[in-house]
PDB file of C-alpha atoms in Angstrom:
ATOM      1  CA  UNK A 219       7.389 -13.337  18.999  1.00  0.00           C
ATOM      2  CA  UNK A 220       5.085 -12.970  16.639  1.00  0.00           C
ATOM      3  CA  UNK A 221       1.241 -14.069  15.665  1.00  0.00           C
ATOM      4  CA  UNK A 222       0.133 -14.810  12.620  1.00  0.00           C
ATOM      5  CA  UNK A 223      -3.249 -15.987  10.987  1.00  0.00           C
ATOM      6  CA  UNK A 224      -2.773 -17.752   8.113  1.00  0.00           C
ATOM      7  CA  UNK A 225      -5.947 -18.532   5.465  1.00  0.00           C
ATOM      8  CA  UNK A 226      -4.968 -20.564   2.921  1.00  0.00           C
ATOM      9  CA  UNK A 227      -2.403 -18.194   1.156  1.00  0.00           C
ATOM     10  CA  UNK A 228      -2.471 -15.113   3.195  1.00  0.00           C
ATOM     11  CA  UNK A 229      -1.370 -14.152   6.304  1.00  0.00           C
ATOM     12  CA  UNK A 230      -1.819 -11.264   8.581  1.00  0.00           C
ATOM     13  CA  UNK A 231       0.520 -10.480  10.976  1.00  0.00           C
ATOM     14  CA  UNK A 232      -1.044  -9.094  14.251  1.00  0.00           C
ATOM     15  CA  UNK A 233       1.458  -8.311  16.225  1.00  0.00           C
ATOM     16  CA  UNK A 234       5.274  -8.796  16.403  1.00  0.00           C
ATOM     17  CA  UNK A 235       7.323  -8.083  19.919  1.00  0.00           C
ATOM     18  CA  UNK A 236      10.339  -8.058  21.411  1.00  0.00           C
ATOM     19  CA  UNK A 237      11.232  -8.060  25.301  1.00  0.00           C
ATOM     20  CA  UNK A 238      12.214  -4.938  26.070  1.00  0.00           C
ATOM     21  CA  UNK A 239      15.705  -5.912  27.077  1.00  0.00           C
ATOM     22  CA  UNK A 240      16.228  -6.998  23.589  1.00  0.00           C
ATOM     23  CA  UNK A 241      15.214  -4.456  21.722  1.00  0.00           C
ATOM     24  CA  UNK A 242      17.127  -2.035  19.098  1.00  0.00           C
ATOM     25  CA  UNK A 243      18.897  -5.166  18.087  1.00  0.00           C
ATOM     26  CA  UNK A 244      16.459  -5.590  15.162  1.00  0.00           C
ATOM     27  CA  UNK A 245      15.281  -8.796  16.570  1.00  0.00           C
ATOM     28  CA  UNK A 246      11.670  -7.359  15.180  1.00  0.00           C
ATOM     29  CA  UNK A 247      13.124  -7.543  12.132  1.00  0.00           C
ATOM     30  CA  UNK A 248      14.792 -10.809  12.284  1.00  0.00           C
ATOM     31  CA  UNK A 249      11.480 -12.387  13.405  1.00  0.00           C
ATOM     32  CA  UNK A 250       8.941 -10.787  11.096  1.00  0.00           C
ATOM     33  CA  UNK A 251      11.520 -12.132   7.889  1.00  0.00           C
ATOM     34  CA  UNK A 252      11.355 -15.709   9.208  1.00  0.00           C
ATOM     35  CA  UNK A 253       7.786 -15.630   9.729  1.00  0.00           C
ATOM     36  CA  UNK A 254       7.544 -14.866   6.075  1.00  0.00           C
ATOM     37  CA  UNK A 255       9.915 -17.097   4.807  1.00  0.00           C
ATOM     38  CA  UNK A 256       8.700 -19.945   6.476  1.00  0.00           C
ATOM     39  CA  UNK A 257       5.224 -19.455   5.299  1.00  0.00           C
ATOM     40  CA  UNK A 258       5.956 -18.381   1.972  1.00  0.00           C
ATOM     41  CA  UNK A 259       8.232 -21.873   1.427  1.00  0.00           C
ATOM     42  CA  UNK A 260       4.611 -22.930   3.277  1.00  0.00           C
ATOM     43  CA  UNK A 261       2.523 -21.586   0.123  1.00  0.00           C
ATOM     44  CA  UNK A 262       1.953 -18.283   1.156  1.00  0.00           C
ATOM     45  CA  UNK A 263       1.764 -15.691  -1.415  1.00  0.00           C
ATOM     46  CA  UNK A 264      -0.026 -13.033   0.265  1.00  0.00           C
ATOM     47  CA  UNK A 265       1.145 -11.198   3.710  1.00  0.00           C
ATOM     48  CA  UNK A 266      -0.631  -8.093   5.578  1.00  0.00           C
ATOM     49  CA  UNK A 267       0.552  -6.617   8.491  1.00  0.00           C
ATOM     50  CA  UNK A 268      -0.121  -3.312  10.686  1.00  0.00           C
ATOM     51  CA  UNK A 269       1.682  -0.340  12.973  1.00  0.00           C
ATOM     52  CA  UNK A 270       1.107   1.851  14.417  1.00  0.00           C
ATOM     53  CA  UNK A 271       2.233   5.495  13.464  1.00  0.00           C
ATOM     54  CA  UNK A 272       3.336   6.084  17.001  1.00  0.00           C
ATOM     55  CA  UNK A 273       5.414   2.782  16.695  1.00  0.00           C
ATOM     56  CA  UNK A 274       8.282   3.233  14.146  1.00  0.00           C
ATOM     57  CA  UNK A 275      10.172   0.755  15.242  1.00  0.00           C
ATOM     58  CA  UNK A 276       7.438  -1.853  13.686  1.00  0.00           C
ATOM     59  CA  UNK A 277       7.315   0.744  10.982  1.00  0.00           C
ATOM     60  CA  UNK A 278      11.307   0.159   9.902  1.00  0.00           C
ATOM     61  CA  UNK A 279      10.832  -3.699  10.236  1.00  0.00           C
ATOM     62  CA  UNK A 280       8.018  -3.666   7.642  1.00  0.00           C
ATOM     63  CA  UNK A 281       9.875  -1.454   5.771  1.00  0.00           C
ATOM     64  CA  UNK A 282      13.003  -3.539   5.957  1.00  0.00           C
ATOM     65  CA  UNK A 283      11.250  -6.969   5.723  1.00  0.00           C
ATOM     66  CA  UNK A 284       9.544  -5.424   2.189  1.00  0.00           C
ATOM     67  CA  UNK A 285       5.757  -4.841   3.673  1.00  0.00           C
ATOM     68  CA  UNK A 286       4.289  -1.515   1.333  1.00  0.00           C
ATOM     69  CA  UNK A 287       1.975   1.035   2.625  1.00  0.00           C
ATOM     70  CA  UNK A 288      -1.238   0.619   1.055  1.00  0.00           C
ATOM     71  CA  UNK A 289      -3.605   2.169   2.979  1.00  0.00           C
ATOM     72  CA  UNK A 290      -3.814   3.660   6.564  1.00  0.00           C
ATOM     73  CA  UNK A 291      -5.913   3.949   9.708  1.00  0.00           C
ATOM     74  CA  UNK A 292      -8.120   6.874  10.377  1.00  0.00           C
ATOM     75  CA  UNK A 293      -8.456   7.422  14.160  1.00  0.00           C
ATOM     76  CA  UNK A 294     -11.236   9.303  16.095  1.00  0.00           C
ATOM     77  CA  UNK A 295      -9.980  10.577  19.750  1.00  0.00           C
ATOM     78  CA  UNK A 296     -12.278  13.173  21.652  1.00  0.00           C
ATOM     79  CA  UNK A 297     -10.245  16.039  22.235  1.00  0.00           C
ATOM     80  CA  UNK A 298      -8.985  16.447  25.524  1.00  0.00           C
ATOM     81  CA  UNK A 299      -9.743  20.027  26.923  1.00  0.00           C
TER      82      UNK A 299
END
């Protein structure tokens, strides 16, 4: 599955998942490319999506599905001593 918001022409993906029984199949990838095929044939020129850096398996499917890098998350975590 995945969710999409879609204003106008753009879209931002928000999150994309697969059960976990299905996974390493590149269903992710699979999904994410419909999604933007169907919107794009929909008028939409303009797609965002996220990951996380822990996640690269939603790294590779943007990757694969053509998504570029152009910026990146900062996070703040208290350390933990």
């Amino acid at each position: 599955m995945t969710f999409v918001d879609v204003d106008g022409t753009e879209a931002e993906t928000h999150f994309t998942v697969v059960h976990r029984a299905w996974r390493s199949r590149g269903l992710s990838i699979a999904v994410k490319a419909a999604s933007v095929l169907v919107l794009a044939a929909e008028g939409v020129t303009r797609f965002r999506t996220g990951g996380s850096a822990d996640n690269t398996a939603i790294l590779r499917a943007n990757d694969a599905v053509g998504y570029v890098r152009d910026e990146e998350w900062v996070t703040l975590a208290q350390d933990a001593r």
